[in-house]
Short mmCIF file of C-alpha atoms in Angstrom, two decimals:
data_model
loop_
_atom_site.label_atom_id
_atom_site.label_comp_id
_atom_site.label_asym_id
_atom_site.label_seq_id
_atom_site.Cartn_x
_atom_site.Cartn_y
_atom_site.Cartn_z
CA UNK A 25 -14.37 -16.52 -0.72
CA UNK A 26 -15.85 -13.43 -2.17
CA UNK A 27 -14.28 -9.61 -2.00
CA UNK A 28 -16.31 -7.17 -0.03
CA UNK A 29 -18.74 -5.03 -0.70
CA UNK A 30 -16.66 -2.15 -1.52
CA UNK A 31 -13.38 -5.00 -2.55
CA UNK A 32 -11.48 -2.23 -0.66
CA UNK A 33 -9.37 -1.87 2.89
CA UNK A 34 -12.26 0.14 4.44
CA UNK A 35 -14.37 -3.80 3.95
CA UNK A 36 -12.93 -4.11 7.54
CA UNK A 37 -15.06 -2.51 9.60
CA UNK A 38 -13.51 0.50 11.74
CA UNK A 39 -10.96 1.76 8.88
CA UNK A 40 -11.00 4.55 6.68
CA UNK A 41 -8.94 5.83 4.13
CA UNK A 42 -7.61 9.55 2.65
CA UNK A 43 -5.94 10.35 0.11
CA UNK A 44 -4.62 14.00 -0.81
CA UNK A 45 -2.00 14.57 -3.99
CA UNK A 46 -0.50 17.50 -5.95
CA UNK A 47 -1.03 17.09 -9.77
CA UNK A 48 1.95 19.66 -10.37
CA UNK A 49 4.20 17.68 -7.71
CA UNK A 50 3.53 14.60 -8.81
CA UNK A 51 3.36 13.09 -5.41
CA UNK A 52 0.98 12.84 -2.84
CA UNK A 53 -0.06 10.77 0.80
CA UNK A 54 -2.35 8.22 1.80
CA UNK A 55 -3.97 7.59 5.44
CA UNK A 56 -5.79 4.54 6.80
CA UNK A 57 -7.35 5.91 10.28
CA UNK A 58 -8.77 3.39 12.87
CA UNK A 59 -12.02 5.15 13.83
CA UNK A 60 -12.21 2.76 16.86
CA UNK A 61 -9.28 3.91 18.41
CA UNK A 62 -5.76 2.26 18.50
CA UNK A 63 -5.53 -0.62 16.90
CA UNK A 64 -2.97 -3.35 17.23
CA UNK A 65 0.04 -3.04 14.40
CA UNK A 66 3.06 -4.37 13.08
CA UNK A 67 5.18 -4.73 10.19
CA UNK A 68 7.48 -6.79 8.29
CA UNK A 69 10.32 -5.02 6.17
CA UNK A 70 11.76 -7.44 2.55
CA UNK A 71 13.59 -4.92 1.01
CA UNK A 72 16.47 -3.21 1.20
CA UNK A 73 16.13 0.80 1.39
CA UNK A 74 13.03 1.39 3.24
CA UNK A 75 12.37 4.65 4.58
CA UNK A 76 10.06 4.72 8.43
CA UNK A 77 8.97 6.40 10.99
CA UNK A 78 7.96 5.05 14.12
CA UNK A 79 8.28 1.82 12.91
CA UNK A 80 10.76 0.85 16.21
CA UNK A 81 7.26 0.89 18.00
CA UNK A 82 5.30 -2.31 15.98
CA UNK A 83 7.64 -4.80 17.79
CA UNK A 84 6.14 -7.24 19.68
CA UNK A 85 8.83 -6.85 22.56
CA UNK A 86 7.41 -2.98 22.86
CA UNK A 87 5.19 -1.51 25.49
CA UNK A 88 2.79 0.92 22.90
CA UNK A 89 -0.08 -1.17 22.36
CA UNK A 90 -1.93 0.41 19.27
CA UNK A 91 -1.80 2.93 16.76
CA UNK A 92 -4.33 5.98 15.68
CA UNK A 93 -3.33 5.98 12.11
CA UNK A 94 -1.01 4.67 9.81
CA UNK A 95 0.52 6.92 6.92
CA UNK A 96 1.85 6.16 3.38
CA UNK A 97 3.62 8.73 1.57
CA UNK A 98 5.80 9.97 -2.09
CA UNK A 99 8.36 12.06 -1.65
CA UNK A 100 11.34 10.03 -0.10
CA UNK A 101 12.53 11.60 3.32
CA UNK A 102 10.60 14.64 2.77
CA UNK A 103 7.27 12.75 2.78
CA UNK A 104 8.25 11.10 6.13
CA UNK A 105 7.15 14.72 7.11
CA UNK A 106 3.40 13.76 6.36
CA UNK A 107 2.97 11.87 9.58
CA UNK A 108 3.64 14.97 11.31
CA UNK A 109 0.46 16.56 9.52
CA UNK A 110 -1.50 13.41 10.67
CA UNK A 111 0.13 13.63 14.60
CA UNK A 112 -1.07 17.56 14.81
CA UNK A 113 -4.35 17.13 13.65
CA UNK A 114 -5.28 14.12 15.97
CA UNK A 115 -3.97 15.62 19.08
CA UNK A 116 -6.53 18.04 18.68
CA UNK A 117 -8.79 15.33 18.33
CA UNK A 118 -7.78 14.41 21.91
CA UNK A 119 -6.19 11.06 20.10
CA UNK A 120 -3.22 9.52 21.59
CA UNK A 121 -1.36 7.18 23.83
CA UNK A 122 -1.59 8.26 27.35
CA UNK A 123 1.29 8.90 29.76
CA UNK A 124 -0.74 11.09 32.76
CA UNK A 125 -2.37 14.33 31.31
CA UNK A 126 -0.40 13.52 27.41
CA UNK A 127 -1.77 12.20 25.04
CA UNK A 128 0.32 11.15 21.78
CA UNK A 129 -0.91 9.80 18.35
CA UNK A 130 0.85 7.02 17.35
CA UNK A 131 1.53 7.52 13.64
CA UNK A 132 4.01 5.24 12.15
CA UNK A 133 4.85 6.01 8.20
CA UNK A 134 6.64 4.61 5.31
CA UNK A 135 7.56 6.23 2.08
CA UNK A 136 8.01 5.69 -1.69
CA UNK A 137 11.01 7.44 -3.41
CA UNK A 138 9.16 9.48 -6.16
CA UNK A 139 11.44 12.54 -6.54
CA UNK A 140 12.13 12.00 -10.53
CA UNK A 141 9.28 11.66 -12.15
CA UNK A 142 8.79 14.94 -13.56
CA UNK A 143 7.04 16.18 -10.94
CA UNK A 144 7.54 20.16 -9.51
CA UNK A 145 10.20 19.03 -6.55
CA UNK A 146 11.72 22.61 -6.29
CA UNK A 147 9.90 23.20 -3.37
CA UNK A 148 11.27 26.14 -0.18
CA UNK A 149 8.80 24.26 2.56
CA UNK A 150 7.99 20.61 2.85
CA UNK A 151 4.79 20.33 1.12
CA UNK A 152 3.74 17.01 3.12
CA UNK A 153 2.83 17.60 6.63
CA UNK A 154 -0.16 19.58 4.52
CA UNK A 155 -0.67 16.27 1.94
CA UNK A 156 -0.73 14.91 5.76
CA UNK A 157 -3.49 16.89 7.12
CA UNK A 158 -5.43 16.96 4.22
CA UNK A 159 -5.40 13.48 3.35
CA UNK A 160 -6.74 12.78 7.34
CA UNK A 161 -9.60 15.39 6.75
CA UNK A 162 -10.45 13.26 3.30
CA UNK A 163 -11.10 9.74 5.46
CA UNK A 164 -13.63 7.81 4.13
CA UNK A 165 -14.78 4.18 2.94
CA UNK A 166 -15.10 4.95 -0.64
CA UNK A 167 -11.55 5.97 -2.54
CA UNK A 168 -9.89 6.24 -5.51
CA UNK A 169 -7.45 3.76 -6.48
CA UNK A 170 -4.81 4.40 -9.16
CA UNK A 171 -3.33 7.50 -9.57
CA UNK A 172 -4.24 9.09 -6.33
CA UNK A 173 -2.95 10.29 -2.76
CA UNK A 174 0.67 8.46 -1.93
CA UNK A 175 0.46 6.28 -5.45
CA UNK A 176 0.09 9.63 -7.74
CA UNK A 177 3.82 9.87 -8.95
CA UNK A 178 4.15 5.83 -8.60
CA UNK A 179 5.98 3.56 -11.30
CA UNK A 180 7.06 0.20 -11.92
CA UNK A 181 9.59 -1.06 -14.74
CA UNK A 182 7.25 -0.43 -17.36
CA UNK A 183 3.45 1.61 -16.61
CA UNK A 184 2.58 4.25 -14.12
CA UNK A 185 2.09 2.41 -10.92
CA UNK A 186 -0.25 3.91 -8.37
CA UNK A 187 -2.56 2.80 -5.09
CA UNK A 188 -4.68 -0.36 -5.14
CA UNK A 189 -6.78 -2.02 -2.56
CA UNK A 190 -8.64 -5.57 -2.14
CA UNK A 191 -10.52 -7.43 0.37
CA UNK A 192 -11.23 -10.76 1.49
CA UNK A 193 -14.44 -12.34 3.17
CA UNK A 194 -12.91 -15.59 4.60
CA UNK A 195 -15.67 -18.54 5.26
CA UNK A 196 -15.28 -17.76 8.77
CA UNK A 197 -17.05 -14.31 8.26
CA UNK A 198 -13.60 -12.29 8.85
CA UNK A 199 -12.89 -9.86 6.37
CA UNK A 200 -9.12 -8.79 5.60
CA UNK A 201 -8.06 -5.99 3.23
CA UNK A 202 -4.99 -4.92 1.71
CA UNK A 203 -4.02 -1.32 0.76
CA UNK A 204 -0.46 -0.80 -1.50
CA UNK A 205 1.51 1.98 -3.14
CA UNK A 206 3.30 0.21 -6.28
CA UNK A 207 6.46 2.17 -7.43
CA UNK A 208 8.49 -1.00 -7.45
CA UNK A 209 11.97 -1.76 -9.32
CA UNK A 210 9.85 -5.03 -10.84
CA UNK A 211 7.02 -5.23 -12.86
CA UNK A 212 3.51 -6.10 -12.27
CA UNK A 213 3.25 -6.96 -15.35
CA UNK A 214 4.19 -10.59 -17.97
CA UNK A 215 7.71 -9.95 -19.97
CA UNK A 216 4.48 -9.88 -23.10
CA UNK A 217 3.52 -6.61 -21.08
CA UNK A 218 -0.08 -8.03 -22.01
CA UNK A 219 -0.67 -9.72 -19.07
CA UNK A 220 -0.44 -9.55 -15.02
CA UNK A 221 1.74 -11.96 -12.75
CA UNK A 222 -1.51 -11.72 -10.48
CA UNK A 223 -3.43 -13.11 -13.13
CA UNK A 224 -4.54 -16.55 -11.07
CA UNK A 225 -5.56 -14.54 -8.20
CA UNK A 226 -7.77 -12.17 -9.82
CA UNK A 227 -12.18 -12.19 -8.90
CA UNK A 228 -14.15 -11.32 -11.50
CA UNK A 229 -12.35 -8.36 -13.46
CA UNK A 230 -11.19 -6.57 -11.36
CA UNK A 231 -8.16 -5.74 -13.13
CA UNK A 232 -9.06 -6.37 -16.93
CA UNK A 233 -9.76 -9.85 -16.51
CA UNK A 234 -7.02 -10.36 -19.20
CA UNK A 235 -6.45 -13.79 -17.89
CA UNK A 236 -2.98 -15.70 -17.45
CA UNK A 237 0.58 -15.16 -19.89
CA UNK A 238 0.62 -18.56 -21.83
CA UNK A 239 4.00 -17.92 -23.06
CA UNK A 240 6.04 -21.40 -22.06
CA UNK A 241 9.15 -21.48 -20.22
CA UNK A 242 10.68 -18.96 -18.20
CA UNK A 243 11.03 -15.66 -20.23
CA UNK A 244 13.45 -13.33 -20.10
CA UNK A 245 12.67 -10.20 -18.77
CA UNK A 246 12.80 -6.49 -21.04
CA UNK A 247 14.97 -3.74 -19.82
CA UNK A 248 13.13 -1.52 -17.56
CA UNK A 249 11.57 1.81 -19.18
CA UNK A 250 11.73 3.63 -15.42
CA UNK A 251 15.24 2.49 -15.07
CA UNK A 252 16.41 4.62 -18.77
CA UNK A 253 13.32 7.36 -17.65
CA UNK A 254 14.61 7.67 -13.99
CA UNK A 255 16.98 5.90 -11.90
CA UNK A 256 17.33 2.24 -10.81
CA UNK A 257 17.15 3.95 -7.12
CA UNK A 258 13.66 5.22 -7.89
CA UNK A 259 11.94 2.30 -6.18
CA UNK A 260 9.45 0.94 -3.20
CA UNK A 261 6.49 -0.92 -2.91
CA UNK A 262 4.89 -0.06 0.80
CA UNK A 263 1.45 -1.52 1.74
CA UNK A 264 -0.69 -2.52 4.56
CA UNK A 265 -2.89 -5.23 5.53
CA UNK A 266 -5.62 -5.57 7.81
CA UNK A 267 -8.47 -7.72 9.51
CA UNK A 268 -11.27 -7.76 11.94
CA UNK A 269 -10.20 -10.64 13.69
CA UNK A 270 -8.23 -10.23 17.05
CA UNK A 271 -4.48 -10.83 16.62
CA UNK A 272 -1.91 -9.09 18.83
CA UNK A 273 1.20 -8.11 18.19
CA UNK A 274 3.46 -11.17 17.26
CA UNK A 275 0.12 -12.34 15.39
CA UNK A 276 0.28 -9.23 13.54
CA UNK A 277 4.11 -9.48 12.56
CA UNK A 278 3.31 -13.23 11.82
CA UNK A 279 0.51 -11.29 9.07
CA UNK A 280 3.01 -8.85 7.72
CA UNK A 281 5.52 -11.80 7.16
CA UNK A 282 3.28 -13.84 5.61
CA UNK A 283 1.73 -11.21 3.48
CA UNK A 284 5.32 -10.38 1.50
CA UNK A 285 4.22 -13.43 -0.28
CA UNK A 286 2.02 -11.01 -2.17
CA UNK A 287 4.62 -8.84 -3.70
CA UNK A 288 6.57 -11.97 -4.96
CA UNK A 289 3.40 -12.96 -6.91
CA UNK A 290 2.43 -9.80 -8.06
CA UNK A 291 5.57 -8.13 -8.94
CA UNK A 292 9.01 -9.06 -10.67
CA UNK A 293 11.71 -9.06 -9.27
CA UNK A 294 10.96 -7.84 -5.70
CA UNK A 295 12.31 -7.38 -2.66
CA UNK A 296 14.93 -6.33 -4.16
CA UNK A 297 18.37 -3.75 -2.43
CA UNK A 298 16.68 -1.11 -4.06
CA UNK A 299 13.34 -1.42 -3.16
CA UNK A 300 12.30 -0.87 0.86
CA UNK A 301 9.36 -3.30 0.43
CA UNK A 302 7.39 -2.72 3.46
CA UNK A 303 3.90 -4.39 5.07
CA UNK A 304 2.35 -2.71 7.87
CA UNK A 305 -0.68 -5.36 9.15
CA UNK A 306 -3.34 -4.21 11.80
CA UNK A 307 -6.21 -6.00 13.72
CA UNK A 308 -9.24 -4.06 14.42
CA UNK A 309 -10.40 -6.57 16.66
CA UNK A 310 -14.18 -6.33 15.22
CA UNK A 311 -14.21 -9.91 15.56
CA UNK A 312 -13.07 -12.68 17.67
CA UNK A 313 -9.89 -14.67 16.97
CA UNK A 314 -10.09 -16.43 13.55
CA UNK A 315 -11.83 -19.93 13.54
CA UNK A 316 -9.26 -22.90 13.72
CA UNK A 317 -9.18 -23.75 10.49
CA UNK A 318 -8.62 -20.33 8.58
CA UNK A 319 -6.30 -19.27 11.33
CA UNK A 320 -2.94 -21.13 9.67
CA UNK A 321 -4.28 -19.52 6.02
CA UNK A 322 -4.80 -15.82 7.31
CA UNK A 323 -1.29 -14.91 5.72
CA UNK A 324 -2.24 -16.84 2.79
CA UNK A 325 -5.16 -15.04 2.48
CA UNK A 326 -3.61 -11.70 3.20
CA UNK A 327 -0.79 -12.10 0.23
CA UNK A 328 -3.61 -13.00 -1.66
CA UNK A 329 -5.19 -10.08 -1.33
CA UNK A 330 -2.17 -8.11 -1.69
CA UNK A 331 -1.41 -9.72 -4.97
CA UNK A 332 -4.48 -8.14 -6.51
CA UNK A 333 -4.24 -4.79 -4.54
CA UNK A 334 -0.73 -4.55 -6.86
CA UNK A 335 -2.74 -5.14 -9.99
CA UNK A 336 -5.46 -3.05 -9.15
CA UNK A 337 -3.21 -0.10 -8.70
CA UNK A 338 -1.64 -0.24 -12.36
CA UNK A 339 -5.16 -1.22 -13.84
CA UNK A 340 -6.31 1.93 -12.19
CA UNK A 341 -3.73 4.42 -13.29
CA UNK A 342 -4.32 7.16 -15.05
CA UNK A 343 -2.32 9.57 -17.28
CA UNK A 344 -1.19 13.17 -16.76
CA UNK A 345 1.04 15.61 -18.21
CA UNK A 346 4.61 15.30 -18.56
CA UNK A 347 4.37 11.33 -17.26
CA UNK A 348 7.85 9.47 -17.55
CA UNK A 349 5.71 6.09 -18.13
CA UNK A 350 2.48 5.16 -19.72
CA UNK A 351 0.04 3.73 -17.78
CA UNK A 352 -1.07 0.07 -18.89
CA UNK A 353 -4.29 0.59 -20.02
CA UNK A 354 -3.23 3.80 -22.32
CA UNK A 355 -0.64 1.52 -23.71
CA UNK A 356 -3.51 -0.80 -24.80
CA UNK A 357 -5.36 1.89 -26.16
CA UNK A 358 -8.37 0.83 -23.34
CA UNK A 359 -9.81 4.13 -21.28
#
């Protein structure tokens, strides 16, 4: 198995991604768009304060088949707000589910709580139905990971957290990516702080190649630094995951599940009451269903994935002014 060309999301064919952040906010949104029209979506929620919109609608049991776009967002509540920005501008595209003459986009969201980390919050109008709009006039394949659109204000217990991505190309020839905002209660990184818990599932470098913590035994973990910067309420890791193989619904919760497994390798503790851990998973149906044997591994693969997406977006991180948290690689004294 190799990543793809890009080792992003957009590696599945059909999908793009936007990002759009304020630098004086701190905080910021991230869109994935299906180009090819509505694609089949669930999700799978692990933690315990998650914050959604639309969500209701990724059952298997419901009758709305697809979705347009799928939106990740800072700002708490207020960011839910984004999706909104996203809705307006694709129902002038003529995008939507259609009931007679309407047409709706289907734009389900989830959010990160981001509101304390120094960021300019003392806003009179909700600033993210325009993050929202911009980000979906941004779409493209290429992006920037790290500090950027929903993962700007990001943080886990110890380093600026931020957006990551990876992608898969499964023997088959199906491709699946993952996409993440990190701002999680756990770290992503060792108790050494040298080191990432994704270590074994890292290709190539692509976030330091630092290698494995040899450190025997279980270690004790060290008291947060966003807990005495922030609050232990300032939490949430949301992400999505997605292929070009055909899956429907239930196949598609089934992904999301499965994919959970990712934040357990890749960040400590998680799933945790004060995190709202949440995968979205989509099939763009490029492909056919996967081939027999890699069917029973796609979730394996996906957490995989997802595991280094979570790396990726601290390895990526970059400072600013007034931060709460370093990032890892400023800590290291590594540009």
């Amino acid at each position: 198995m190799t990543p793809g060309p890009r080792n992003l999301i957009t590696d599945v064919a059909g999908l793009a991604v936007g990002n759009a952040q304020d630098d004086d906010l701190k905080s910021g949104t991230t869109v994935l768009l299906s180009e090819d029209g509505p694609m089949t979506t669930s999700y799978a929620v692990m933690g315990g304060a998650p914050g959604t919109r639309d969500t209701d609608l990724l059952e298997p049991d419901k009758t709305v088949p697809g979705v347009d776009a799928i939106v990740l967002s800072g700002g708490s509540a207020f960011g839910l707000a984004a999706a909104q920005g996203v809705m307006d501008a694709l129902a002038t595209q003529g995008r939507g589910f259609q009931v007679h003459s309407a047409r709706v986009p289907i734009v389900p969201a989830a959010i990160i709580f981001d509101l304390l980390n120094n960021g300019q919050k003392g806003w009179t109008e909700n600033p993210y139905p325009g993050l929202g709009r911009m980000a979906l006039s941004a779409v493209t394949r290429d992006f920037t990971l790290g500090t950027a659109g929903a993962g700007t204000g990001a943080t886990d217990a110890q380093h600026k957290g931020g957006l990551g991505s990876a992608s898969l190309v499964l023997p088959d020839g199906t491709t699946i990516g993952a996409l993440v905002v990190v701002n999680a209660l756990g770290s992503a990184t060792t108790p050494s702080g040298k080191h990432f818990w994704a270590a074994p599932f890292e290709i190539g470098s692509e976030f330091g190649g630092l290698g494995p913590d040899l450190a025997a035994n279980l270690q004790p973990l060290p008291p947060s630094r966003k807990t005495a910067a922030m609050a232990q309420h300032s939490n949430t890791t949301i992400g999505i995951v997605a292929t070009d193989a055909t899956l429907d619904k239930a196949g598609c919760k089934r992904l999301a599940t499965a994919a959970h497994d990712g934040f357990a390798r890749a960040l400590v503790p998680a799933h945790t009451p004060y995190d709202g851990d949440l995968i979205f998973a989509s099939s763009t149906a490029r492909r056919g269903p996967p081939a027999e044997d890699i069917m029973p591994l796609l979730g394996h693969f996906a957490s995989v994935c997802m595991a280094r997406a979570i790396a990726r977006a601290i390895w990526e991180a970059t400072p600013r002014a007034d931060d709460g948290l370093p990032t890892f690689r400023q800590e290291r004294g590594q540009k």
